[in-house]
C-alpha cells in the first residue's frame, strides 16, 4: 500500500495537485461517525478571541476552534475548525504546548493565543509580534501554523524569574500579572501604537531579542500604591488594571474616552504619563470596583454595590445608555455622573464580558432558589445578543432595564460564565458544557456551520445545540493511509497563485504514511513545504532565496522530521526544522549541479545526491552529526556520467539498499543508469553501477 501511495504522489509531482479519497471508500475504512452518546461535559472554562475560541477541561487540557489564521488555534496549520462536519468533538485535537504542561488559563487576541500553564509560565502562539518570546522576528510569519511548531517547540514568554498568576489578551497585545514571591508586577507585550504596553513609548515589544532587559520583557511602570494586582483587562488597544483595594487605572488608546479620565488623550505613549503620573479612573463616590472588563474601545467595571458602570465608545448601544453617545471623554461624565447600566430592577451584576460592540452580563436576583440569568446588549447583527433577531439593543429608549430580554439557553440550563468575541458569544453552563451563538464565520461558534445562530426565532433555548467538545474523551485517530484508500481519487489544489507554482516538486510520505511535499513558488526562487496531518493540509514558506532553483528533494526520518535538499546554480542547500523553525546549511559549491535528491539510510545517515553533466556526487552527514553545520557534510565520492546527465531520482528498497537513477544522454541516446549500495554506503567502493 505504501508503494501505491508513493506512485500516486509521484504521478502528481508534475503539478501542485495531490490526490485524496472521496467519501465512498470501503465500509471498514470510512471515517467513523461522531459518537453523540460520548461525554460532552468536563469543561472548566472558556475564552473567546475576536474570531476563535478555546475551552479548558476539568483535567486542565484544552481545545481551540474557529479562525485558524496564523495558527492561533494551535493545530499546526491555518485551517478553520468548526465550520464543517467532522471537525469538532473527538475530531478536534487537544492543544499541545509541551510534555508535562497543562492549562490554568487562556487569553485570546485577534491573531494569537496565550496560555498560563501549570508551572506558572506563559506560552503564546499565532502571529509572531504577539508572542512575547522573541520566537519570531519581524517578517518570519507565525508560530503554530506549520509542521512541528507546537509542543515543546512553543517558546515561553520571557518573564525571567517572575511567576505569572493571571493573563489577558487584547486585539494586538497581551499582559500577565506576575509575582516574585514578594510583590505583584505587570508585563505586557505586542503592538504598542497607542502606548497600551505602558512603557512611555510606541515601540512593539516582544518580537526581537533587543526588547529584552537582562533576558526578560520590561515591566509596566505602575504607581507604587502598596496594593497587589487583582485583575488586568485588555481592549483593542488599551489596558486596565484593578488593585486589591478596588481602585483602577487605564492607559493606551483613548480616542473614545475608554480610559475614563475625562479626555481623549492617549496615555502611556510618552514619558511622564505612567508611574505616579498615571490617573486613576474616577468612580462614583464611595464606590470601588470588584471586577473590570475591556472591549472594543470601551471599558466596564462591576462596582461593590453590584451595579455596572461602562464608558468609552457608545456606538450600537454597547454602553447600554439607550443612545450611541460616548461616555468618559469629558470630566462631566465621571465620578457620580459615570454611566451606570440599567439591567433591570432587583438585579445585581455577577460578571460582565465585553467584545466587539457587544456586552453580556450574568445577573443575580438575590434569590438563592433561582438561577442566575444573562442579558446582552449592543450590536446584534449576527444574533450575538441571542434574542432571535438581528437587532441591536441599548441604542434607543425602552431597550434596557426590564425591557432587555433575558437570554434563553434551554430548560434547566443557565450560564455560569459568559464570553463575547466579534459577533458571537459563548456561555459555560451548569452542565459543564458550552453553548455558542452569533456569527458562525470561520467556525467560531463550533456548530460545524458558517451561518449565524440566534438571529432568527427557533434557534435559541433547547434548539441551541451544545458545542461538541467531548473533553473527557480521547480524540479519534485520523490515519493518513485511510485517506489513500478507495476509488476514485479526488484532486485537491494546494496552491494556485499561478500556473508556474510547483514547476519543481518532490513528494514522499512521513513515517505515519502522511503525504509531504516540497515545491517552488511562482517565481521559482522560494521553496515551500506542505504536509497532510490529522485531516488537514499545512503549507509554509521555507525561505526566499532570491535566485532560481534547479531542483528540490524531500525525505522524512523515523521521527517525522523533514529533510530537504535544494539545488541552486551556485551550491546545494540543506534544510530541516530545529525547535520548529526552518534552519539551513549552504553546502560546498563543488557539489553544484542541475538535479538533487536526498535519502536516509537504515542507520539514520543522510545522503544527498547531486547531479551535474559529468558525475553524481554522493554526500553524507552521519546520524550523530548536526547536519545544519556545513562542516558535517562530507563527500563519499562520485559516479561518472558519460555525457549530459539529467532526471536524477533515488529510493531505498525494502532490504535497505540505496538506489540512484538518472538519465545519461551519451551521443544523443538517452539511457537510464542505475547505481546501488547495500553495504556501508559511506564508502564509495560499496556503490556499484547496475546494468
XYZ file of C-alpha atoms in Angstrom:
691
model
C 0.000 0.000 0.000
C 2.866 2.366 0.834
C 4.303 1.770 -2.641
C 0.919 2.513 -4.243
C 0.654 5.797 -2.361
C 4.173 6.757 -3.445
C 3.299 6.067 -7.069
C 0.202 8.259 -6.817
C 2.198 11.047 -5.223
C 4.904 10.850 -7.861
C 2.291 10.998 -10.607
C 1.064 14.216 -9.040
C 4.527 15.781 -8.846
C 4.348 17.466 -12.267
C 1.640 19.819 -10.962
C 0.913 21.108 -7.487
C -2.097 18.826 -7.052
C -2.293 15.938 -4.599
C -4.831 13.126 -4.501
C -7.248 12.462 -1.657
C -10.085 9.987 -1.267
C -13.773 10.520 -1.888
C -16.214 9.571 0.837
C -17.088 6.168 -0.608
C -14.064 4.167 0.486
C -14.680 0.565 1.568
C -17.019 0.421 4.563
C -14.386 -0.743 7.022
C -12.212 2.265 6.199
C -14.818 5.017 6.363
C -14.351 7.868 8.828
C -16.184 6.888 11.992
C -19.394 8.806 12.708
C -19.375 11.170 15.690
C -20.269 9.411 18.962
C -23.123 11.572 20.160
C -23.509 9.423 23.272
C -19.979 10.310 24.369
C -19.392 12.546 27.392
C -19.631 16.172 26.238
C -19.175 17.681 29.708
C -15.947 18.311 31.559
C -15.435 21.939 30.503
C -13.989 24.123 33.265
C -13.627 27.475 31.481
C -13.889 29.138 28.077
C -12.249 32.120 26.405
C -13.010 33.936 23.155
C -10.856 35.972 20.834
C -12.314 38.019 18.041
C -12.745 35.035 15.707
C -11.669 31.921 17.621
C -12.399 30.217 20.920
C -10.761 27.857 23.425
C -12.072 25.658 26.223
C -10.087 24.295 29.162
C -11.280 20.985 30.592
C -11.573 19.840 34.174
C -8.403 17.812 33.613
C -6.588 21.033 32.577
C -6.429 20.051 28.904
C -7.514 22.441 26.143
C -9.161 22.527 22.704
C -9.423 25.514 20.347
C -11.576 26.127 17.269
C -12.614 28.837 14.825
C -10.466 31.003 12.576
C -7.051 29.382 12.179
C -5.190 32.308 10.602
C -1.542 32.438 11.775
C -2.010 29.091 13.531
C -3.689 30.702 16.538
C -5.803 27.592 17.196
C -2.578 25.607 17.628
C -3.299 22.844 15.117
C -0.047 23.311 13.153
C -1.973 24.663 10.182
C -4.001 27.750 9.345
C -7.263 25.931 8.644
C -10.579 26.886 10.220
C -12.170 24.415 12.638
C -15.849 24.211 13.493
C -17.457 25.321 10.237
C -17.730 21.839 8.692
C -18.677 18.354 9.804
C -16.015 16.079 11.251
C -14.057 18.945 12.846
C -15.436 19.145 16.383
C -15.940 16.677 19.217
C -13.480 13.806 19.149
C -12.084 15.028 15.822
C -10.904 18.272 17.449
C -7.385 17.742 18.758
C -6.144 18.825 22.163
C -3.652 21.693 22.201
C -0.072 20.558 22.824
C 2.385 23.031 24.373
C 4.938 20.590 25.735
C 5.490 17.474 27.809
C 4.088 17.715 31.338
C 2.409 21.088 30.787
C -1.292 21.691 31.423
C -3.513 24.748 31.178
C -4.508 27.021 34.059
C -5.924 29.877 31.972
C -6.003 31.105 28.386
C -6.243 34.544 26.758
C -7.083 35.146 23.105
C -6.385 38.089 20.812
C -7.184 38.791 17.195
C -4.452 36.572 15.754
C -2.795 34.915 18.728
C -3.419 32.760 21.800
C -1.582 32.831 25.145
C -1.848 30.208 27.866
C -0.989 30.331 31.562
C 0.471 26.926 32.380
C 0.736 24.768 35.479
C 4.378 25.773 36.021
C 3.396 29.498 36.184
C 4.917 30.156 32.765
C 3.145 31.632 29.741
C 3.355 30.382 26.165
C 1.875 32.111 23.121
C 1.340 31.081 19.510
C -0.065 32.766 16.421
C 1.232 35.940 14.794
C 4.867 36.484 15.745
C 4.830 40.010 17.121
C 2.379 38.945 19.827
C 4.355 36.007 21.197
C 6.439 37.848 23.800
C 9.263 35.349 23.408
C 11.319 36.722 20.520
C 10.279 33.446 18.905
C 9.657 35.110 15.593
C 11.457 38.194 14.425
C 9.624 40.509 12.055
C 8.636 39.049 8.671
C 9.063 35.396 9.720
C 5.359 34.705 9.949
C 3.804 32.878 12.845
C 4.100 30.061 15.360
C 1.550 27.260 15.304
C 0.609 27.315 11.621
C 3.351 24.964 10.449
C 4.562 21.421 10.891
C 6.222 20.590 14.258
C 5.723 24.127 15.602
C 3.686 23.266 18.703
C 4.509 21.122 21.741
C 7.950 21.703 23.223
C 8.720 23.991 20.281
C 6.424 26.735 21.626
C 8.724 29.153 23.458
C 7.865 30.607 26.849
C 7.176 34.318 27.209
C 10.323 35.965 28.561
C 9.183 36.652 32.145
C 12.517 35.854 33.780
C 12.248 34.585 37.375
C 8.724 36.012 37.826
C 5.753 33.643 38.082
C 2.618 34.500 36.122
C -0.616 34.496 38.131
C -3.065 35.897 35.540
C -3.107 36.732 31.828
C -5.277 38.773 29.463
C -5.361 39.368 25.718
C -6.329 42.392 23.641
C -6.635 42.613 19.888
C -2.911 43.032 19.330
C -1.261 42.839 22.768
C -1.216 40.674 25.875
C -0.365 41.140 29.552
C 0.472 38.963 32.532
C 0.290 39.746 36.233
C 3.500 38.315 37.679
C 4.784 37.798 41.200
C 8.291 37.256 42.582
C 7.142 35.956 45.954
C 7.035 39.415 47.479
C 5.017 41.680 45.201
C 2.955 41.838 42.031
C 4.051 43.443 38.787
C 2.686 43.682 35.248
C 4.343 42.649 31.986
C 2.823 43.460 28.582
C 3.963 42.676 25.038
C 2.791 43.024 21.432
C 1.745 46.088 19.476
C 2.121 49.432 21.213
C 0.982 52.098 18.762
C -1.121 53.869 21.408
C 1.074 53.222 24.432
C -1.073 50.270 25.540
C 2.012 48.490 26.901
C 2.510 51.300 29.417
C 6.188 51.862 28.657
C 6.153 55.529 27.667
C 6.758 54.697 24.006
C 5.014 53.245 20.954
C 7.524 50.502 20.142
C 6.279 46.951 19.575
C 7.695 44.733 22.322
C 8.458 41.028 22.293
C 9.267 40.352 18.648
C 13.081 40.673 18.886
C 15.767 39.926 21.464
C 16.587 43.644 21.559
C 13.354 44.178 23.519
C 14.582 42.108 26.451
C 16.141 43.649 29.554
C 18.526 41.206 31.257
C 16.776 38.409 29.390
C 13.204 39.376 30.229
C 10.477 41.682 28.981
C 10.239 45.159 30.538
C 7.646 45.729 33.264
C 4.857 48.296 33.114
C 5.599 51.389 35.195
C 2.679 51.358 37.641
C 2.214 53.724 40.579
C 3.542 52.430 43.895
C 0.242 52.117 45.732
C 1.225 49.401 48.174
C -1.524 47.162 46.818
C -1.475 43.882 44.934
C -2.969 43.487 41.474
C -6.349 41.751 41.324
C -7.018 41.787 37.588
C -5.807 43.040 34.219
C -8.229 43.656 31.320
C -7.355 44.466 27.712
C -9.379 46.074 24.943
C -8.493 46.615 21.320
C -5.627 48.971 22.104
C -5.954 49.859 25.775
C -5.128 48.226 29.093
C -6.706 48.479 32.556
C -5.678 47.141 35.952
C -7.607 46.638 39.177
C -5.825 46.810 42.529
C -6.802 44.869 45.621
C -8.350 47.989 47.177
C -10.853 48.338 44.292
C -9.110 51.237 42.553
C -8.458 51.008 38.801
C -6.475 52.758 36.075
C -6.283 52.511 32.286
C -3.798 53.538 29.581
C -3.333 53.273 25.815
C -5.808 54.369 23.145
C -8.283 56.929 24.469
C -9.900 58.093 21.232
C -13.400 57.280 22.544
C -12.890 58.078 26.226
C -12.331 54.416 27.099
C -9.641 55.248 29.679
C -12.197 57.015 31.863
C -10.108 60.126 32.551
C -12.421 62.775 31.066
C -10.430 63.364 27.871
C -9.439 61.693 24.606
C -5.682 61.927 25.131
C -3.753 58.663 24.873
C -1.789 57.619 27.954
C 1.411 55.586 28.068
C 2.798 56.568 24.684
C 5.017 59.330 26.086
C 7.224 59.897 29.101
C 5.770 61.137 32.403
C 2.361 59.528 31.845
C 2.838 56.298 33.782
C 4.059 55.570 37.302
C 2.855 58.086 39.861
C 1.605 60.266 36.964
C -0.992 57.650 35.988
C -4.514 58.962 36.560
C -6.955 56.634 38.337
C -10.490 56.182 36.991
C -12.914 58.436 38.873
C -15.615 56.050 40.140
C -18.809 57.196 41.911
C -18.307 58.466 45.465
C -17.831 55.683 47.980
C -17.734 53.008 45.311
C -14.927 50.612 44.395
C -14.614 48.099 41.555
C -14.776 44.359 42.156
C -14.117 43.298 38.541
C -13.203 45.032 35.275
C -13.535 44.229 31.577
C -12.364 45.968 28.407
C -13.519 45.525 24.822
C -13.597 47.355 21.527
C -12.878 50.958 22.617
C -14.867 50.595 25.849
C -14.398 49.615 29.483
C -16.741 48.315 32.190
C -16.420 47.893 35.940
C -18.631 45.964 38.335
C -18.952 48.112 41.442
C -19.102 46.909 45.016
C -22.860 47.528 45.202
C -23.498 45.099 42.298
C -24.064 47.833 39.721
C -22.285 48.082 36.383
C -20.527 51.162 35.005
C -19.432 51.341 31.348
C -17.705 54.098 29.381
C -15.974 54.710 26.048
C -17.401 54.195 22.561
C -21.206 54.243 22.618
C -21.847 53.063 19.049
C -24.548 50.402 18.611
C -25.685 50.787 22.215
C -22.763 48.827 23.620
C -22.632 51.068 26.726
C -26.293 50.367 27.480
C -27.068 54.082 27.825
C -30.040 53.932 25.412
C -28.110 56.025 22.942
C -24.929 55.992 20.891
C -23.016 58.786 22.598
C -19.560 58.235 24.053
C -19.065 58.306 27.814
C -15.921 59.163 29.750
C -14.353 61.589 27.282
C -15.456 64.633 29.293
C -14.929 65.369 33.017
C -18.689 65.810 33.437
C -19.159 62.102 32.660
C -17.058 60.744 35.530
C -17.491 60.194 39.243
C -21.117 60.350 40.318
C -22.034 61.063 36.677
C -20.427 57.865 35.388
C -22.761 55.846 33.139
C -24.473 53.128 35.211
C -26.051 50.446 33.020
C -29.690 49.675 33.838
C -30.137 45.910 33.563
C -33.445 45.579 35.373
C -34.990 46.015 38.795
C -33.716 43.909 41.667
C -30.748 42.539 39.722
C -27.078 42.729 40.648
C -24.202 42.027 38.266
C -22.187 38.877 38.956
C -19.959 39.007 35.865
C -19.607 41.059 32.685
C -17.921 40.378 29.359
C -17.251 42.866 26.575
C -16.427 42.009 22.968
C -16.572 43.822 19.657
C -19.500 46.250 20.176
C -21.418 43.699 22.272
C -21.657 43.251 26.039
C -23.169 40.499 28.201
C -23.701 40.269 31.956
C -24.620 37.479 34.348
C -27.251 38.728 36.789
C -28.398 37.640 40.248
C -31.885 38.431 41.575
C -30.857 37.761 45.167
C -32.925 34.584 45.456
C -30.763 31.542 46.163
C -33.522 29.306 44.798
C -33.380 30.801 41.288
C -30.583 30.531 38.749
C -28.560 33.464 37.520
C -29.638 34.940 34.185
C -27.833 36.543 31.239
C -28.645 39.716 29.346
C -26.749 41.000 26.296
C -26.845 44.393 24.594
C -25.075 46.321 21.860
C -24.592 45.213 18.266
C -26.798 42.256 17.335
C -26.480 41.946 13.561
C -25.485 38.250 13.615
C -27.672 37.189 16.512
C -24.893 37.585 19.071
C -27.412 39.002 21.561
C -29.310 35.705 21.382
C -32.691 37.409 21.002
C -33.833 35.553 17.883
C -33.341 38.554 15.610
C -30.546 40.712 14.267
C -31.483 43.871 16.135
C -29.115 45.921 18.263
C -30.177 46.729 21.816
C -29.263 49.593 24.090
C -29.039 52.318 21.470
C -32.646 53.543 21.836
C -35.106 54.266 24.605
C -37.079 51.430 26.191
C -34.436 48.822 25.328
C -32.569 48.483 28.631
C -33.634 47.674 32.183
C -36.689 45.438 32.389
C -37.206 45.881 28.637
C -33.998 43.972 27.886
C -34.639 40.289 27.179
C -33.135 37.518 29.248
C -31.075 35.026 27.255
C -32.755 31.623 26.813
C -30.215 28.786 26.973
C -32.724 25.966 27.387
C -34.680 24.067 30.010
C -32.840 23.872 33.334
C -29.767 25.362 31.648
C -28.147 28.517 32.962
C -24.826 30.241 32.448
C -22.022 30.065 34.982
C -19.747 32.156 32.749
C -20.183 34.082 29.515
C -17.644 35.231 26.929
C -18.049 37.626 23.984
C -15.995 37.850 20.783
C -16.540 39.522 17.435
C -20.216 38.937 16.504
C -20.502 35.784 18.631
C -20.781 34.768 22.256
C -20.478 31.586 24.308
C -21.759 30.502 27.697
C -20.293 27.996 30.100
C -23.330 26.254 31.573
C -24.258 24.484 34.794
C -23.884 21.184 32.897
C -20.138 21.804 32.339
C -20.958 22.094 28.648
C -20.785 25.066 26.278
C -23.313 26.824 24.072
C -22.334 29.422 21.451
C -24.397 31.690 19.202
C -23.959 34.536 16.736
C -21.829 34.514 13.604
C -20.520 31.112 12.601
C -17.943 32.553 10.195
C -14.678 30.592 10.308
C -16.346 28.061 12.604
C -16.112 30.343 15.635
C -19.360 29.075 17.205
C -18.178 25.474 16.832
C -21.545 24.358 15.458
C -19.998 22.890 12.283
C -21.576 25.555 10.102
C -20.608 29.046 8.976
C -24.045 30.627 9.188
C -25.398 32.716 12.045
C -27.301 31.330 15.032
C -29.578 33.377 17.258
C -30.672 35.884 14.632
C -33.932 34.038 13.910
C -36.662 32.527 16.045
C -36.354 28.858 16.947
C -32.559 28.944 17.278
C -32.057 29.577 20.988
C -33.192 27.740 24.123
C -33.485 23.989 23.706
C -32.999 24.459 19.951
C -29.451 25.715 20.516
C -27.095 22.749 20.399
C -24.209 22.327 22.783
C -20.785 22.745 21.220
C -19.348 19.259 20.778
C -16.054 19.229 22.685
C -16.072 15.816 24.410
C -13.260 16.901 26.733
C -13.158 13.650 28.775
C -12.963 11.526 25.611
C -9.829 10.608 23.648
C -9.599 12.141 20.201
C -10.224 9.980 17.163
C -7.185 8.914 15.209
C -7.296 10.009 11.562
C -4.594 7.881 9.919
C -3.389 9.115 6.572
C -3.456 5.715 4.899
C -7.256 5.660 5.286
C -7.431 8.776 3.124
C -5.499 6.950 0.407
C -7.930 4.032 0.261
C -10.927 3.849 -2.021
C -11.613 4.641 -5.641
C -11.771 7.009 -7.452
C -9.456 9.740 -6.157
C -10.080 13.456 -5.922
C -7.565 16.115 -6.942
C -7.004 18.783 -4.288
C -5.381 22.058 -5.286
C -2.946 23.180 -2.596
C -1.505 26.351 -4.087
C -2.967 28.111 -7.116
C -1.250 31.509 -7.165
C -0.364 30.929 -10.814
C 0.324 28.128 -13.273
C 4.054 28.465 -12.521
C 3.688 27.252 -8.938
C 5.231 23.836 -8.409
C 7.383 23.653 -11.540
C 9.887 21.948 -9.246
C 8.192 19.450 -6.919
C 9.115 16.483 -4.733
C 6.771 14.242 -2.753
C 7.147 11.497 -0.168
C 5.484 10.050 2.945
C 6.113 10.549 6.636
C 6.669 7.606 8.961
C 2.895 7.750 9.617
C 2.169 7.456 5.869
C 1.080 11.092 5.612
C 1.848 12.911 2.379
C 4.564 15.550 2.306
C 5.568 17.886 -0.484
C 8.253 20.455 -1.220
C 7.853 22.753 -4.210
C 8.813 26.160 -5.581
C 6.667 29.270 -5.750
C 5.624 31.024 -8.955
C 8.920 32.977 -9.076
C 10.950 29.730 -8.925
C 13.008 31.309 -6.119
C 11.184 30.457 -2.883
C 10.866 26.841 -1.687
C 7.627 25.879 0.100
C 6.667 22.865 2.182
C 3.410 21.082 2.876
C 2.278 18.103 4.927
C -1.072 16.365 5.380
C -1.813 15.621 9.025
C -4.975 14.890 11.029
C -7.190 15.514 8.018
C -5.769 18.926 7.052
C -3.017 20.265 4.812
C -0.500 22.728 6.249
C 1.604 24.813 3.846
C 4.507 27.033 4.834
C 7.335 29.047 3.331
C 10.815 27.647 3.872
C 12.987 30.501 2.604
C 13.249 33.199 -0.059
C 16.488 32.524 -1.883
C 16.186 35.325 -4.482
C 17.884 33.080 -7.068
C 16.489 30.425 -9.392
C 16.043 26.919 -8.011
C 17.099 23.991 -10.208
C 15.648 21.114 -8.192
C 14.148 20.137 -4.816
C 14.058 16.895 -2.814
C 12.380 15.727 0.391
C 12.546 12.882 2.870
C 11.343 12.302 6.447
C 13.155 10.482 9.224
C 11.524 7.995 11.603
C 10.598 10.833 13.990
C 8.719 12.694 11.272
C 11.400 15.383 10.905
C 11.626 16.728 7.326
C 14.943 16.875 5.488
C 15.051 18.931 2.301
C 17.731 19.367 -0.352
C 17.604 22.250 -2.824
C 19.914 22.766 -5.804
C 20.863 26.290 -6.771
C 23.193 27.384 -9.540
C 26.000 28.170 -7.082
C 25.613 25.400 -4.496
C 23.161 22.962 -2.900
C 21.315 23.795 0.341
C 20.080 21.518 3.104
C 17.050 22.413 5.279
C 15.435 20.875 8.322
C 13.426 22.032 11.321
C 15.145 22.859 14.618
C 12.792 23.683 17.505
C 10.014 24.091 14.949
C 11.909 26.633 12.820
C 13.479 26.105 9.403
C 17.287 26.015 9.593
C 19.612 25.600 6.627
C 23.168 24.764 5.651
C 24.786 26.096 2.480
C 26.879 23.213 1.155
C 30.056 23.178 -0.916
C 29.978 24.786 -4.359
C 31.880 21.749 -5.650
C 28.596 19.837 -5.370
C 26.630 22.287 -7.512
C 24.664 20.791 -10.372
C 21.288 20.616 -12.064
C 19.480 17.929 -10.050
C 19.411 16.762 -6.446
C 17.867 14.082 -4.230
C 18.061 13.070 -0.570
C 17.634 9.825 1.405
C 18.097 8.464 4.945
C 19.600 5.001 5.303
C 18.819 2.427 7.979
C 21.409 3.861 10.379
C 19.966 7.369 10.165
C 22.742 8.775 7.969
C 21.632 11.419 5.483
C 22.750 11.167 1.853
C 22.466 13.923 -0.736
C 22.949 13.032 -4.398
C 23.944 15.950 -6.648
C 23.990 15.512 -10.428
C 25.827 17.635 -12.984
C 26.810 16.915 -16.581
C 29.840 14.790 -15.645
C 29.096 12.957 -12.408
C 26.818 12.237 -9.468
C 28.329 13.446 -6.199
C 27.385 11.382 -3.128
C 27.499 13.447 0.069
C 26.845 12.189 3.607
C 26.050 13.585 7.051
C 26.080 10.955 9.793
C 23.170 10.438 12.171
C 25.277 11.596 15.129
C 26.130 14.933 13.494
C 24.435 18.316 13.354
C 23.567 18.418 9.679
C 22.772 22.148 9.796
C 26.545 22.651 10.146
C 28.051 22.533 6.621
C 31.293 21.133 8.077
C 29.491 17.886 8.927
C 28.750 17.104 5.284
C 31.484 15.084 3.576
C 31.803 13.749 0.045
C 31.696 9.966 -0.177
C 32.747 10.028 -3.814
C 31.389 10.441 -7.338
C 29.846 8.236 -10.003
C 30.881 9.210 -13.510
C 28.326 10.327 -16.073
C 29.424 9.799 -19.657
C 27.622 12.826 -21.059
C 24.809 15.215 -20.084
C 23.154 13.535 -17.111
C 19.672 14.616 -16.038
C 16.495 13.312 -14.342
C 18.029 12.233 -11.021
C 15.957 10.113 -8.616
C 16.723 7.908 -5.607
C 14.954 5.446 -3.317
C 15.524 2.835 -0.620
C 14.436 -0.749 -1.195
C 12.723 -2.876 1.454
C 16.066 -4.616 2.112
C 17.740 -1.251 2.823
C 19.571 -0.960 -0.495
C 20.099 2.642 -1.631
C 19.352 3.189 -5.323
C 20.214 6.100 -7.627
C 18.717 6.516 -11.101
C 19.484 9.138 -13.733
C 19.434 9.558 -17.491
C 22.728 9.545 -19.420
C 22.406 11.221 -22.827
C 25.554 9.763 -24.406
C 25.896 10.702 -28.106
C 22.220 11.577 -28.368
C 20.982 8.342 -26.824
C 19.013 8.596 -23.579
C 19.717 5.691 -21.266
C 18.653 5.175 -17.664
C 21.651 4.442 -15.461
C 21.343 2.802 -12.029
C 23.720 2.638 -9.086
C 23.138 0.864 -5.773
C 24.694 0.383 -2.348
C 23.686 -2.385 0.041
C 26.554 -2.179 2.499
C 28.292 0.685 4.250
C 27.277 3.457 1.894
C 29.719 5.951 3.386
C 32.406 4.206 1.330
C 32.375 4.843 -2.430
C 33.671 1.340 -3.123
C 30.354 -0.081 -1.933
C 28.480 1.765 -4.673
C 28.088 -0.297 -7.831
C 26.638 0.611 -11.205
C 23.881 -1.795 -12.210
C 23.403 -2.742 -15.834
